[in-house]
JSON list of C-alpha atoms in Angstrom, two decimals:
[
{"chain": "A", "resi": 1, "resn": "MET", "atom": "CA", "xyz": [22.12, 4.09, 5.28]},
{"chain": "A", "resi": 2, "resn": "ALA", "atom": "CA", "xyz": [22.93, 4.50, 8.96]},
{"chain": "A", "resi": 3, "resn": "SER", "atom": "CA", "xyz": [24.83, 1.64, 10.58]},
{"chain": "A", "resi": 4, "resn": "ASP", "atom": "CA", "xyz": [21.99, 1.10, 13.07]},
{"chain": "A", "resi": 5, "resn": "GLU", "atom": "CA", "xyz": [19.46, 0.56, 10.27]},
{"chain": "A", "resi": 6, "resn": "PRO", "atom": "CA", "xyz": [18.34, -3.06, 9.85]},
{"chain": "A", "resi": 7, "resn": "ARG", "atom": "CA", "xyz": [19.98, -4.80, 6.91]},
{"chain": "A", "resi": 8, "resn": "CYS", "atom": "CA", "xyz": [16.80, -6.78, 6.21]},
{"chain": "A", "resi": 9, "resn": "SER", "atom": "CA", "xyz": [14.62, -5.05, 3.58]},
{"chain": "A", "resi": 10, "resn": "ILE", "atom": "CA", "xyz": [11.48, -6.58, 5.07]},
{"chain": "A", "resi": 11, "resn": "GLN", "atom": "CA", "xyz": [12.28, -5.13, 8.48]},
{"chain": "A", "resi": 12, "resn": "ARG", "atom": "CA", "xyz": [13.02, -1.68, 7.00]},
{"chain": "A", "resi": 13, "resn": "SER", "atom": "CA", "xyz": [9.78, -1.81, 4.98]},
{"chain": "A", "resi": 14, "resn": "LEU", "atom": "CA", "xyz": [7.78, -2.71, 8.08]},
{"chain": "A", "resi": 15, "resn": "GLN", "atom": "CA", "xyz": [9.20, 0.35, 9.85]},
{"chain": "A", "resi": 16, "resn": "VAL", "atom": "CA", "xyz": [7.25, 2.40, 7.30]},
{"chain": "A", "resi": 17, "resn": "LEU", "atom": "CA", "xyz": [4.29, 0.13, 6.49]},
{"chain": "A", "resi": 18, "resn": "GLY", "atom": "CA", "xyz": [3.94, -2.28, 9.41]},
{"chain": "A", "resi": 19, "resn": "GLU", "atom": "CA", "xyz": [1.29, -0.39, 11.33]},
{"chain": "A", "resi": 20, "resn": "ARG", "atom": "CA", "xyz": [-2.27, -1.43, 10.45]},
{"chain": "A", "resi": 21, "resn": "TRP", "atom": "CA", "xyz": [-3.50, 2.03, 9.48]},
{"chain": "A", "resi": 22, "resn": "SER", "atom": "CA", "xyz": [-0.66, 2.57, 7.01]},
{"chain": "A", "resi": 23, "resn": "LEU", "atom": "CA", "xyz": [-1.73, -0.04, 4.45]},
{"chain": "A", "resi": 24, "resn": "LEU", "atom": "CA", "xyz": [-5.41, 0.71, 4.97]},
{"chain": "A", "resi": 25, "resn": "THR", "atom": "CA", "xyz": [-4.74, 4.41, 4.34]},
{"chain": "A", "resi": 26, "resn": "ILE", "atom": "CA", "xyz": [-2.84, 3.54, 1.16]},
{"chain": "A", "resi": 27, "resn": "ARG", "atom": "CA", "xyz": [-5.75, 1.29, 0.10]},
{"chain": "A", "resi": 28, "resn": "GLU", "atom": "CA", "xyz": [-8.12, 4.24, 0.41]},
{"chain": "A", "resi": 29, "resn": "ILE", "atom": "CA", "xyz": [-5.85, 6.52, -1.60]},
{"chain": "A", "resi": 30, "resn": "PHE", "atom": "CA", "xyz": [-5.67, 3.85, -4.33]},
{"chain": "A", "resi": 31, "resn": "SER", "atom": "CA", "xyz": [-9.48, 3.90, -4.23]},
{"chain": "A", "resi": 32, "resn": "GLY", "atom": "CA", "xyz": [-9.52, 7.60, -5.03]},
{"chain": "A", "resi": 33, "resn": "ARG", "atom": "CA", "xyz": [-9.93, 9.07, -1.55]},
{"chain": "A", "resi": 34, "resn": "HIS", "atom": "CA", "xyz": [-7.31, 11.78, -1.18]},
{"chain": "A", "resi": 35, "resn": "ARG", "atom": "CA", "xyz": [-8.70, 14.07, 1.49]},
{"chain": "A", "resi": 36, "resn": "PHE", "atom": "CA", "xyz": [-8.16, 13.59, 5.21]},
{"chain": "A", "resi": 37, "resn": "ALA", "atom": "CA", "xyz": [-11.88, 13.63, 6.04]},
{"chain": "A", "resi": 38, "resn": "GLU", "atom": "CA", "xyz": [-12.69, 11.06, 3.33]},
{"chain": "A", "resi": 39, "resn": "ILE", "atom": "CA", "xyz": [-9.98, 8.68, 4.52]},
{"chain": "A", "resi": 40, "resn": "GLN", "atom": "CA", "xyz": [-10.91, 9.13, 8.18]},
{"chain": "A", "resi": 41, "resn": "SER", "atom": "CA", "xyz": [-14.61, 8.59, 7.50]},
{"chain": "A", "resi": 42, "resn": "VAL", "atom": "CA", "xyz": [-14.11, 5.30, 5.65]},
{"chain": "A", "resi": 43, "resn": "LEU", "atom": "CA", "xyz": [-11.52, 3.91, 8.06]},
{"chain": "A", "resi": 44, "resn": "GLY", "atom": "CA", "xyz": [-13.07, 5.18, 11.28]},
{"chain": "A", "resi": 45, "resn": "VAL", "atom": "CA", "xyz": [-9.58, 5.91, 12.58]},
{"chain": "A", "resi": 46, "resn": "ALA", "atom": "CA", "xyz": [-8.91, 8.54, 15.24]},
{"chain": "A", "resi": 47, "resn": "SER", "atom": "CA", "xyz": [-7.77, 11.88, 13.83]},
{"chain": "A", "resi": 48, "resn": "ASN", "atom": "CA", "xyz": [-4.45, 11.85, 15.72]},
{"chain": "A", "resi": 49, "resn": "LEU", "atom": "CA", "xyz": [-3.61, 8.33, 14.47]},
{"chain": "A", "resi": 50, "resn": "LEU", "atom": "CA", "xyz": [-4.38, 9.21, 10.85]},
{"chain": "A", "resi": 51, "resn": "THR", "atom": "CA", "xyz": [-2.35, 12.40, 11.13]},
{"chain": "A", "resi": 52, "resn": "THR", "atom": "CA", "xyz": [0.62, 10.40, 12.42]},
{"chain": "A", "resi": 53, "resn": "ARG", "atom": "CA", "xyz": [0.27, 7.73, 9.68]},
{"chain": "A", "resi": 54, "resn": "LEU", "atom": "CA", "xyz": [-0.01, 10.30, 6.88]},
{"chain": "A", "resi": 55, "resn": "LYS", "atom": "CA", "xyz": [3.03, 12.21, 8.14]},
{"chain": "A", "resi": 56, "resn": "LYS", "atom": "CA", "xyz": [5.10, 9.02, 8.31]},
{"chain": "A", "resi": 57, "resn": "LEU", "atom": "CA", "xyz": [4.05, 7.98, 4.79]},
{"chain": "A", "resi": 58, "resn": "VAL", "atom": "CA", "xyz": [4.86, 11.45, 3.42]},
{"chain": "A", "resi": 59, "resn": "ASP", "atom": "CA", "xyz": [8.23, 11.49, 5.22]},
{"chain": "A", "resi": 60, "resn": "ALA", "atom": "CA", "xyz": [9.02, 8.04, 3.81]},
{"chain": "A", "resi": 61, "resn": "GLY", "atom": "CA", "xyz": [8.28, 9.16, 0.24]},
{"chain": "A", "resi": 62, "resn": "VAL", "atom": "CA", "xyz": [5.19, 6.94, -0.16]},
{"chain": "A", "resi": 63, "resn": "LEU", "atom": "CA", "xyz": [2.74, 9.86, -0.34]},
{"chain": "A", "resi": 64, "resn": "ARG", "atom": "CA", "xyz": [3.01, 13.46, -1.44]},
{"chain": "A", "resi": 65, "resn": "GLN", "atom": "CA", "xyz": [0.87, 16.35, -0.32]},
{"chain": "A", "resi": 66, "resn": "GLN", "atom": "CA", "xyz": [-1.01, 18.65, -2.64]},
{"chain": "A", "resi": 67, "resn": "THR", "atom": "CA", "xyz": [-2.89, 21.74, -1.52]},
{"chain": "A", "resi": 68, "resn": "TYR", "atom": "CA", "xyz": [-6.44, 22.48, -2.60]},
{"chain": "A", "resi": 69, "resn": "GLN", "atom": "CA", "xyz": [-9.06, 25.02, -1.62]},
{"chain": "A", "resi": 70, "resn": "GLU", "atom": "CA", "xyz": [-12.83, 24.78, -1.79]},
{"chain": "A", "resi": 71, "resn": "PRO", "atom": "CA", "xyz": [-14.53, 28.12, -2.53]},
{"chain": "A", "resi": 72, "resn": "GLY", "atom": "CA", "xyz": [-14.94, 30.05, 0.72]},
{"chain": "A", "resi": 73, "resn": "SER", "atom": "CA", "xyz": [-12.80, 27.62, 2.73]},
{"chain": "A", "resi": 74, "resn": "ARG", "atom": "CA", "xyz": [-9.24, 27.61, 3.95]},
{"chain": "A", "resi": 75, "resn": "THR", "atom": "CA", "xyz": [-6.46, 25.83, 2.07]},
{"chain": "A", "resi": 76, "resn": "ARG", "atom": "CA", "xyz": [-6.25, 22.13, 2.87]},
{"chain": "A", "resi": 77, "resn": "VAL", "atom": "CA", "xyz": [-3.96, 19.24, 1.96]},
{"chain": "A", "resi": 78, "resn": "SER", "atom": "CA", "xyz": [-4.79, 16.15, -0.07]},
{"chain": "A", "resi": 79, "resn": "TYR", "atom": "CA", "xyz": [-2.62, 13.04, -0.26]},
{"chain": "A", "resi": 80, "resn": "HIS", "atom": "CA", "xyz": [-1.44, 11.30, -3.43]},
{"chain": "A", "resi": 81, "resn": "LEU", "atom": "CA", "xyz": [0.75, 8.31, -4.15]},
{"chain": "A", "resi": 82, "resn": "THR", "atom": "CA", "xyz": [4.32, 8.81, -5.27]},
{"chain": "A", "resi": 83, "resn": "PRO", "atom": "CA", "xyz": [5.86, 6.25, -7.66]},
{"chain": "A", "resi": 84, "resn": "ALA", "atom": "CA", "xyz": [7.07, 4.37, -4.55]},
{"chain": "A", "resi": 85, "resn": "GLY", "atom": "CA", "xyz": [3.51, 4.40, -3.22]},
{"chain": "A", "resi": 86, "resn": "GLU", "atom": "CA", "xyz": [2.09, 3.16, -6.53]},
{"chain": "A", "resi": 87, "resn": "GLU", "atom": "CA", "xyz": [4.40, 0.13, -6.31]},
{"chain": "A", "resi": 88, "resn": "LEU", "atom": "CA", "xyz": [2.57, -0.87, -3.13]},
{"chain": "A", "resi": 89, "resn": "LEU", "atom": "CA", "xyz": [-0.39, -2.02, -5.24]},
{"chain": "A", "resi": 90, "resn": "VAL", "atom": "CA", "xyz": [1.45, -5.32, -5.59]},
{"chain": "A", "resi": 91, "resn": "ILE", "atom": "CA", "xyz": [1.64, -5.64, -1.78]},
{"chain": "A", "resi": 92, "resn": "LEU", "atom": "CA", "xyz": [-2.04, -4.78, -1.32]},
{"chain": "A", "resi": 93, "resn": "ALA", "atom": "CA", "xyz": [-3.06, -7.19, -4.10]},
{"chain": "A", "resi": 94, "resn": "ALA", "atom": "CA", "xyz": [-0.92, -9.96, -2.57]},
{"chain": "A", "resi": 95, "resn": "LEU", "atom": "CA", "xyz": [-2.50, -9.42, 0.86]},
{"chain": "A", "resi": 96, "resn": "GLN", "atom": "CA", "xyz": [-5.96, -9.41, -0.67]},
{"chain": "A", "resi": 97, "resn": "GLN", "atom": "CA", "xyz": [-5.22, -12.55, -2.70]},
{"chain": "A", "resi": 98, "resn": "TRP", "atom": "CA", "xyz": [-3.89, -14.32, 0.39]},
{"chain": "A", "resi": 99, "resn": "GLY", "atom": "CA", "xyz": [-6.89, -13.21, 2.47]},
{"chain": "A", "resi": 100, "resn": "ASP", "atom": "CA", "xyz": [-9.38, -14.31, -0.20]},
{"chain": "A", "resi": 101, "resn": "ARG", "atom": "CA", "xyz": [-7.74, -17.75, -0.23]},
{"chain": "A", "resi": 102, "resn": "HIS", "atom": "CA", "xyz": [-6.96, -18.32, 3.45]},
{"chain": "A", "resi": 103, "resn": "CYS", "atom": "CA", "xyz": [-9.43, -16.06, 5.33]},
{"chain": "A", "resi": 104, "resn": "PRO", "atom": "CA", "xyz": [-12.39, -15.91, 2.94]},
{"chain": "A", "resi": 105, "resn": "HIS", "atom": "CA", "xyz": [-15.51, -13.93, 3.73]},
{"chain": "A", "resi": 106, "resn": "PRO", "atom": "CA", "xyz": [-18.75, -15.96, 3.50]},
{"chain": "A", "resi": 107, "resn": "SER", "atom": "CA", "xyz": [-20.12, -13.64, 0.79]},
{"chain": "A", "resi": 108, "resn": "GLY", "atom": "CA", "xyz": [-16.92, -13.71, -1.27]},
{"chain": "A", "resi": 109, "resn": "PRO", "atom": "CA", "xyz": [-14.28, -11.09, -2.02]},
{"chain": "A", "resi": 110, "resn": "ALA", "atom": "CA", "xyz": [-15.02, -7.39, -1.59]},
{"chain": "A", "resi": 111, "resn": "VAL", "atom": "CA", "xyz": [-12.84, -6.46, -4.57]},
{"chain": "A", "resi": 112, "resn": "LEU", "atom": "CA", "xyz": [-11.73, -8.29, -7.71]},
{"chain": "A", "resi": 113, "resn": "ARG", "atom": "CA", "xyz": [-8.37, -7.76, -9.37]},
{"chain": "A", "resi": 114, "resn": "ARG", "atom": "CA", "xyz": [-8.79, -7.01, -13.09]},
{"chain": "A", "resi": 115, "resn": "GLN", "atom": "CA", "xyz": [-6.55, -5.77, -15.89]},
{"chain": "A", "resi": 116, "resn": "ARG", "atom": "CA", "xyz": [-7.80, -2.27, -16.67]},
{"chain": "A", "resi": 117, "resn": "SER", "atom": "CA", "xyz": [-7.40, -2.54, -20.47]},
{"chain": "A", "resi": 118, "resn": "SER", "atom": "CA", "xyz": [-8.99, -5.99, -20.95]},
{"chain": "A", "resi": 119, "resn": "GLY", "atom": "CA", "xyz": [-11.07, -6.65, -17.84]},
{"chain": "A", "resi": 120, "resn": "HIS", "atom": "CA", "xyz": [-9.38, -10.04, -17.42]},
{"chain": "A", "resi": 121, "resn": "SER", "atom": "CA", "xyz": [-8.70, -11.24, -13.88]},
{"chain": "A", "resi": 122, "resn": "VAL", "atom": "CA", "xyz": [-5.13, -11.03, -12.59]},
{"chain": "A", "resi": 123, "resn": "HIS", "atom": "CA", "xyz": [-3.19, -12.52, -9.69]},
{"chain": "A", "resi": 124, "resn": "VAL", "atom": "CA", "xyz": [0.05, -11.78, -7.89]},
{"chain": "A", "resi": 125, "resn": "GLY", "atom": "CA", "xyz": [2.98, -14.09, -8.54]},
{"chain": "A", "resi": 126, "resn": "LEU", "atom": "CA", "xyz": [6.75, -14.28, -8.61]},
{"chain": "A", "resi": 127, "resn": "ILE", "atom": "CA", "xyz": [8.11, -13.57, -12.09]},
{"chain": "A", "resi": 128, "resn": "SER", "atom": "CA", "xyz": [11.48, -14.63, -13.49]},
{"chain": "A", "resi": 129, "resn": "ASP", "atom": "CA", "xyz": [13.75, -11.73, -14.41]},
{"chain": "A", "resi": 130, "resn": "THR", "atom": "CA", "xyz": [15.21, -13.95, -17.14]},
{"chain": "A", "resi": 131, "resn": "ASN", "atom": "CA", "xyz": [12.18, -15.09, -19.13]},
{"chain": "A", "resi": 132, "resn": "GLY", "atom": "CA", "xyz": [9.19, -13.25, -17.62]},
{"chain": "A", "resi": 133, "resn": "HIS", "atom": "CA", "xyz": [7.40, -16.46, -16.63]},
{"chain": "A", "resi": 134, "resn": "GLU", "atom": "CA", "xyz": [5.72, -17.00, -13.29]},
{"chain": "A", "resi": 135, "resn": "ILE", "atom": "CA", "xyz": [7.73, -19.23, -10.96]},
{"chain": "A", "resi": 136, "resn": "PRO", "atom": "CA", "xyz": [6.00, -21.68, -8.59]},
{"chain": "A", "resi": 137, "resn": "ILE", "atom": "CA", "xyz": [6.51, -20.74, -4.93]},
{"chain": "A", "resi": 138, "resn": "ALA", "atom": "CA", "xyz": [8.10, -24.15, -4.29]},
{"chain": "A", "resi": 139, "resn": "ASP", "atom": "CA", "xyz": [10.84, -23.22, -6.78]},
{"chain": "A", "resi": 140, "resn": "VAL", "atom": "CA", "xyz": [11.82, -19.93, -5.08]},
{"chain": "A", "resi": 141, "resn": "ASP", "atom": "CA", "xyz": [14.65, -19.55, -2.55]},
{"chain": "A", "resi": 142, "resn": "MET", "atom": "CA", "xyz": [15.37, -16.49, -0.45]},
{"chain": "A", "resi": 143, "resn": "VAL", "atom": "CA", "xyz": [19.18, -16.44, -0.55]},
{"chain": "A", "resi": 144, "resn": "SER", "atom": "CA", "xyz": [21.12, -14.41, 2.01]},
{"chain": "A", "resi": 145, "resn": "VAL", "atom": "CA", "xyz": [23.74, -12.01, 0.68]},
{"chain": "A", "resi": 146, "resn": "GLU", "atom": "CA", "xyz": [26.83, -11.23, 2.70]},
{"chain": "A", "resi": 147, "resn": "PRO", "atom": "CA", "xyz": [27.43, -7.50, 3.23]},
{"chain": "A", "resi": 148, "resn": "GLY", "atom": "CA", "xyz": [30.07, -5.63, 1.37]}
]
């Protein structure tokens, strides 16, 4: 890591994900929209902004490109999550959970979080590395680590 890079992981993450269209683009790819036109249509984002976001997410290793070709058309690129991108589901689910609780829509949530295999509802929490149990937020400290 370059010496001018922020030491804070949150700050470095926001350099990749902190722009509004980044997380919304990732949300659409999680929803199965992989083509530029599909993503742009749903988001209503300007073409140049989406191009910039997609390039940044590919360069950061969040997305990978895959070429495809419709019969009679030129080769195009679709966008797919890398393993690093797949891990962002936790971030999206946490944002959704927070928004459902603190900024609720009058008609209720747009999406429910469910376990695929059982259909049971799920929530985002902080899990102990030691015993696998969820830890109450009041019992969590963010402890600074000295470099080196």
